[in-house]
Coordinates of C-alpha atoms in Angstrom, one line a residue:
M1 CA -7.9 -11.5 -11.3
E2 CA -5.7 -12.3 -8.6
P3 CA -5.0 -9.8 -6.1
G4 CA -1.9 -7.8 -6.4
A5 CA -1.7 -9.4 -10.4
A6 CA -2.9 -5.6 -11.4
E7 CA 0.5 -4.5 -10.0
L8 CA 2.9 -7.4 -12.9
Y9 CA 2.2 -4.6 -15.2
D10 CA 3.2 -1.1 -13.2
Q11 CA 6.9 -0.9 -15.0
A12 CA 5.1 -1.1 -18.6
L13 CA 2.0 1.6 -17.4
L14 CA 4.7 3.9 -15.6
G15 CA 6.8 4.1 -19.0
I16 CA 3.5 5.0 -20.7
L17 CA 2.5 7.7 -18.1
Q18 CA 6.3 9.1 -18.5
H19 CA 6.3 9.8 -21.8
V20 CA 2.3 10.9 -22.0
G21 CA 3.2 12.9 -19.2
N22 CA 0.1 13.2 -17.2
V23 CA -3.0 11.1 -16.1
Q24 CA -5.1 12.8 -18.8
D25 CA -3.7 11.8 -21.6
F26 CA -2.2 8.5 -19.9
L27 CA -6.3 8.2 -19.8
R28 CA -6.5 8.6 -23.9
V29 CA -3.6 6.4 -24.4
L30 CA -5.7 3.6 -22.7
F31 CA -9.8 4.4 -24.0
G32 CA -7.8 4.8 -27.2
F33 CA -6.2 1.3 -27.7
L34 CA -9.9 0.0 -26.9
Y35 CA -11.3 1.7 -29.3
R36 CA -8.5 0.4 -32.1
K37 CA -7.9 -2.9 -30.7
T38 CA -10.8 -4.3 -29.0
D39 CA -14.9 -4.4 -29.4
F40 CA -15.3 -2.4 -26.5
Y41 CA -17.0 0.2 -28.3
R42 CA -18.8 -2.0 -30.3
L43 CA -22.3 -1.9 -29.7
L44 CA -24.5 -5.4 -29.9
R45 CA -27.6 -4.7 -31.7
H46 CA -28.8 -7.5 -33.4
P47 CA -29.3 -11.2 -32.0
S48 CA -27.1 -12.3 -34.5
D49 CA -24.1 -9.5 -34.0
R50 CA -20.9 -11.7 -32.0
M51 CA -18.9 -9.0 -31.0
G52 CA -19.4 -5.7 -28.7
F53 CA -21.4 -4.8 -25.6
P54 CA -24.9 -4.2 -25.2
P55 CA -25.8 -0.1 -24.8
G56 CA -24.2 1.3 -21.2
A57 CA -22.7 -2.2 -20.4
A58 CA -19.5 -0.7 -21.6
Q59 CA -19.8 2.4 -19.2
A60 CA -21.1 0.6 -16.7
L61 CA -17.9 -2.1 -16.8
V62 CA -15.6 1.1 -16.8
L63 CA -17.8 2.6 -13.8
Q64 CA -17.8 -1.0 -12.1
V65 CA -13.8 -0.5 -11.8
F66 CA -13.4 3.0 -11.1
K67 CA -15.5 2.3 -7.8
T68 CA -13.9 -0.8 -7.2
F69 CA -10.5 1.4 -6.2
D70 CA -12.6 4.4 -5.4
H71 CA -14.0 1.8 -2.3
M72 CA -10.2 0.8 -1.6
A73 CA -9.1 4.4 -1.5
R74 CA -11.1 5.5 0.7
Q75 CA -10.5 2.4 3.5
D76 CA -6.9 3.7 3.3
D77 CA -8.2 7.2 4.2
D78 CA -10.2 5.9 7.0
K79 CA -7.2 3.9 8.1
R80 CA -5.0 6.3 8.2
R81 CA -7.2 8.4 10.6
K82 CA -8.3 6.3 12.5
E83 CA -4.8 5.5 12.9
L84 CA -3.6 9.1 13.1
E85 CA -6.5 9.6 15.9
G86 CA -5.7 6.3 18.2
K87 CA -2.2 8.1 18.6
M88 CA -3.9 11.3 19.4
R89 CA -5.4 9.6 22.4
R90 CA -2.7 7.9 23.2
E91 CA -0.8 10.6 23.5
D92 CA -4.3 12.7 25.7
A93 CA -4.4 9.6 28.0
A94 CA -0.9 8.9 29.1
P95 CA 0.2 12.3 31.1
A96 CA -3.5 12.3 32.0
A97 CA -3.3 8.9 34.1
G98 CA -3.4 9.9 37.4
Q99 CA -6.1 12.3 37.4
E100 CA -8.3 9.4 35.4
L101 CA -8.0 7.8 38.8
E102 CA -8.2 11.4 41.2
A103 CA -11.9 11.2 39.3
G104 CA -13.0 8.0 39.2
P105 CA -15.5 8.3 42.2
A106 CA -16.9 11.0 40.4
V107 CA -17.2 9.2 37.3
D108 CA -18.9 6.2 39.1
A109 CA -21.9 8.3 40.8
D110 CA -22.7 9.2 37.7
P111 CA -26.7 7.8 37.7
A112 CA -26.4 8.1 33.7
G113 CA -24.1 4.9 34.0
P114 CA -24.8 1.7 32.8
A115 CA -23.9 0.5 36.6
Q116 CA -23.6 1.5 40.1
P117 CA -21.6 0.1 43.0
P118 CA -22.9 -0.1 46.3
G119 CA -23.5 2.9 47.8
G120 CA -23.6 5.4 44.8
Q121 CA -27.2 5.7 45.1
G122 CA -26.8 7.3 48.4
A123 CA -23.7 9.9 46.9
V124 CA -26.0 11.2 44.3
R125 CA -28.8 12.5 46.7
D126 CA -26.4 13.9 48.7
E127 CA -25.1 15.9 45.5
A128 CA -28.7 16.7 44.7
P129 CA -28.4 19.9 45.7
G130 CA -25.5 20.8 43.6
P131 CA -25.6 22.0 40.1
R132 CA -26.6 20.1 37.4
E133 CA -26.0 16.3 37.3
D134 CA -24.8 15.7 33.9
A135 CA -22.9 19.5 33.5
A136 CA -19.4 18.7 34.0
P137 CA -17.7 20.2 37.1
P138 CA -15.3 23.6 36.8
G139 CA -11.6 22.6 35.6
A140 CA -12.4 19.1 35.5
D141 CA -10.4 17.3 32.9
V142 CA -12.1 16.0 29.6
G143 CA -10.3 12.7 29.7
A144 CA -11.2 12.0 32.4
T145 CA -14.4 12.1 32.2
E146 CA -13.9 9.8 28.9
A147 CA -12.2 7.1 30.6
P148 CA -15.5 5.2 32.0
R149 CA -16.2 4.3 28.5
G150 CA -13.7 1.1 28.7
P151 CA -11.0 0.4 27.0
P152 CA -10.5 0.0 23.2
A153 CA -12.0 -3.4 21.4
P154 CA -8.7 -6.0 21.8
P155 CA -7.5 -5.8 17.8
R156 CA -8.0 -8.5 15.4
G157 CA -7.4 -10.1 13.0
Q158 CA -5.0 -8.8 10.7
E159 CA -4.9 -5.8 12.4
L160 CA -3.3 -8.2 15.5
F161 CA -0.8 -9.1 12.8
Q162 CA 0.1 -5.4 11.6
R163 CA 1.4 -5.1 15.4
N164 CA 4.2 -8.0 15.0
P165 CA 6.6 -7.5 13.3
D166 CA 7.4 -10.9 12.8
S167 CA 3.7 -10.6 11.2
Y168 CA 3.5 -7.1 9.5
N169 CA 1.3 -7.4 6.2
G170 CA 1.7 -11.1 6.9
A171 CA -0.1 -13.4 9.2
V172 CA 1.4 -15.8 12.4
R173 CA 0.5 -19.2 11.5
E174 CA 0.3 -23.0 13.6
N175 CA 3.6 -23.2 12.9
Y176 CA 5.9 -20.1 11.8
T177 CA 5.1 -16.8 11.3
W178 CA 5.4 -14.1 8.4
S179 CA 5.9 -11.1 7.2
Q180 CA 6.2 -8.9 3.7
D181 CA 7.3 -6.1 1.8
Y182 CA 6.9 -5.4 -1.9
T183 CA 10.0 -7.0 -2.6
D184 CA 10.5 -9.4 -0.1
L185 CA 9.0 -12.3 2.6
E186 CA 10.2 -13.0 5.7
L187 CA 9.7 -16.5 7.4
K188 CA 10.3 -17.6 10.8
V189 CA 9.8 -20.8 11.9
P190 CA 10.7 -21.3 15.7
V191 CA 13.3 -24.4 16.2
P192 CA 13.8 -26.5 20.1
R193 CA 16.5 -24.9 22.5
H194 CA 18.9 -27.2 21.6
V195 CA 19.0 -26.4 17.7
V196 CA 22.0 -24.2 18.0
K197 CA 23.8 -25.2 14.5
G198 CA 23.0 -25.4 11.5
R199 CA 24.1 -29.4 10.9
Q200 CA 21.2 -29.6 12.6
V201 CA 18.9 -27.9 10.3
S202 CA 17.3 -29.2 6.9
V203 CA 16.4 -26.6 4.3
A204 CA 15.2 -27.4 1.0
L205 CA 13.8 -24.5 -1.3
N206 CA 13.3 -24.3 -4.6
S207 CA 11.3 -21.3 -6.5
G208 CA 7.8 -23.4 -6.2
S209 CA 7.8 -24.9 -3.0
I210 CA 9.8 -25.3 1.4
R211 CA 10.8 -27.4 3.5
V212 CA 12.1 -27.0 6.9
A213 CA 13.2 -29.6 9.5
V214 CA 15.6 -30.5 12.0
L215 CA 17.9 -33.4 12.1
E216 CA 17.2 -35.5 15.6
E217 CA 18.8 -38.8 16.5
R218 CA 15.5 -40.3 15.3
G219 CA 15.7 -39.0 12.3
E220 CA 14.0 -35.3 10.4
R221 CA 11.6 -33.5 12.4
V222 CA 9.4 -31.6 9.9
L223 CA 9.2 -28.5 11.3
M224 CA 7.2 -26.8 7.5
E225 CA 5.9 -27.8 4.5
G226 CA 4.3 -27.0 1.3
K227 CA 4.4 -25.2 -1.6
F228 CA 3.9 -21.3 -2.6
T229 CA 1.3 -19.4 -3.7
H230 CA 3.1 -17.8 -6.3
K231 CA 7.3 -18.1 -7.4
V232 CA 10.3 -16.8 -5.2
N233 CA 14.0 -16.6 -6.7
T234 CA 16.1 -18.6 -5.2
E235 CA 19.2 -16.8 -6.0
G236 CA 18.0 -13.7 -4.1
S237 CA 16.5 -16.5 -1.4
V238 CA 18.4 -17.1 1.8
W239 CA 18.5 -18.7 5.7
S240 CA 20.0 -18.6 8.5
L241 CA 19.6 -19.8 11.7
E242 CA 18.6 -17.8 15.1
P243 CA 20.2 -20.3 17.8
G244 CA 18.1 -22.0 20.1
K245 CA 15.2 -19.7 18.4
C246 CA 14.4 -19.8 14.8
V247 CA 15.3 -20.2 11.1
L248 CA 15.0 -17.2 9.8
V249 CA 13.8 -17.9 5.5
N250 CA 14.3 -14.7 3.4
L251 CA 12.5 -15.2 0.0
S252 CA 13.1 -12.6 -3.4
K253 CA 9.8 -12.5 -4.7
A254 CA 9.8 -13.2 -8.5
G255 CA 7.2 -10.7 -9.4
E256 CA 6.5 -7.2 -7.9
Y257 CA 3.0 -8.2 -6.1
W258 CA 1.8 -8.5 -2.4
W259 CA 0.9 -12.6 -1.1
S260 CA -2.0 -12.9 0.5
A261 CA -0.6 -16.4 1.6
V262 CA 2.9 -18.1 1.8
L263 CA 1.5 -21.5 0.8
E264 CA -1.6 -23.0 -1.5
G265 CA -4.4 -24.3 1.2
E266 CA -4.0 -21.8 4.1
E267 CA -6.8 -19.4 4.6
P268 CA -5.4 -16.2 3.6
I269 CA -5.2 -12.5 4.6
D270 CA -7.2 -9.4 3.4
I271 CA -4.1 -7.5 1.2
D272 CA -6.8 -4.6 1.5
Q273 CA -6.1 -4.2 5.8
I274 CA -2.2 -4.2 5.0
N275 CA 0.4 -1.3 4.3
K276 CA 0.4 -1.2 0.9
E277 CA 2.6 1.7 0.9
R278 CA 5.9 0.9 -1.1
S279 CA 9.0 1.7 0.6
M280 CA 11.0 4.5 -1.7
A281 CA 14.1 2.0 -0.9
T282 CA 12.3 -0.8 -3.2
V283 CA 12.1 1.6 -5.9
D284 CA 15.2 1.7 -8.7
E285 CA 16.6 4.8 -9.3
E286 CA 15.1 4.9 -12.7
E287 CA 11.7 4.8 -11.1
H288 CA 12.9 7.7 -8.6
A289 CA 14.0 9.5 -11.6
V290 CA 10.6 9.5 -13.0
L291 CA 8.5 10.1 -9.9
D292 CA 10.5 13.1 -8.7
R293 CA 9.6 13.9 -12.8
L294 CA 6.3 13.6 -12.0
T295 CA 5.8 15.6 -8.7
F296 CA 8.3 18.6 -10.4
D297 CA 5.6 18.4 -13.3
Y298 CA 2.3 18.8 -10.9
H299 CA 3.6 21.9 -9.2
Q300 CA 5.1 23.5 -12.8
K301 CA 2.2 22.9 -14.0
L302 CA -0.2 24.4 -10.5
Q303 CA 1.3 27.3 -11.5
G304 CA 0.9 28.1 -14.6
K305 CA 4.8 26.7 -15.2
P306 CA 6.7 25.3 -18.2
Q307 CA 6.9 21.0 -17.4
S308 CA 10.1 19.8 -17.4
H309 CA 10.0 18.2 -21.0
E310 CA 9.0 22.4 -22.3
L311 CA 12.2 23.3 -20.7
K312 CA 14.5 21.0 -21.7
V313 CA 13.1 22.0 -25.5
H314 CA 14.0 25.3 -24.0
E315 CA 17.5 25.2 -23.3
M316 CA 17.9 23.4 -27.0
L317 CA 16.3 26.4 -28.5
R318 CA 18.5 29.0 -26.6
K319 CA 21.5 27.3 -27.4
G320 CA 20.4 27.7 -31.5
W321 CA 19.3 31.2 -30.8
D322 CA 22.3 33.6 -31.3
A323 CA 24.3 31.0 -32.9
E324 CA 25.8 32.7 -36.1
G325 CA 23.7 32.4 -39.0
S326 CA 20.0 32.7 -36.3
P327 CA 17.4 34.0 -38.4
F328 CA 16.2 35.0 -34.3
R329 CA 20.0 36.4 -33.1
G330 CA 19.5 39.2 -31.6
Q331 CA 16.3 38.8 -30.9
R332 CA 15.1 38.1 -26.9
F333 CA 14.5 34.5 -26.2
D334 CA 10.7 34.2 -25.9
P335 CA 9.6 30.7 -25.4
A336 CA 5.6 31.3 -25.3
M337 CA 7.0 31.1 -29.0
F338 CA 6.4 27.2 -29.0
N339 CA 3.8 24.8 -28.3
I340 CA 5.9 21.8 -27.0
S341 CA 4.3 17.9 -26.5
P342 CA 5.1 15.6 -23.9
G343 CA 5.8 12.8 -26.8
A344 CA 8.2 15.5 -28.7
V345 CA 11.1 15.0 -25.6
Q346 CA 12.1 11.5 -24.7
F347 CA 14.2 11.4 -21.4

């Protein structure tokens, strides 16, 4: 399956999850479908069998898929942890800059270091009668002793792209930069300084390709041209000129999934290293309501309280409980009398 293609089915799967109300029943629906409609649970017992799997193969297949996404989740956790640690180190190092300069000579004199400046050994001999050399002097700044470990390795690849707003979740290419979120892409194609008016630019855009050129005395000079790796929605795509700087192209994705490249034949980025957190601004009101309800139901379940589908039924029952002719009239309403399945209510 193409990277990001699984996200095409999010809307359908979200509807199923909304209906059943919890992950366990959601998995029951998926595996029940495999049981009823496929040969997933059928075993190949004889050489003549044409359908099914060898014993243990189906289980191994499920475990393999689980491990794939579990590995991705652990990578996401490690990435967030490293970003947090890096932020904390930068915050700790910022106010101690002056102290690091003062402590520098003492650290350079440490004989355990990889190299010593001229005269360093003499400094060590003078301090020999003192305390142990590997012990930190009283009151020494911890940040100062860590400083000589050297600067962190310069960012590379996608990490470098992520630090540039113009290539966030995208890349820097020879003649343009691109970035993306869950629903849109943004391309910046640099133009010569003398290109300051829209009529000096030609942009040909359709659902499957793009061509950006500048108009010169001798004709057009193509700045960017190629076929998209995925389709775009031209009705929601626009372009504009930042005079003397670039042509800014905003593309609306035809499908909601992450792109690994803009044009065919380009080096793809590793979409496992981008920020896949979906902005709540890209979630429509219906999905917002579903996510809010699932979150509410999760916390209610943890506390042993009725979930949203139960509360809705309780509200309807309460209205008829004391109605004229009701056999329960005059009795205290007791929600525990009812066992309500998540599928009993449509939201």
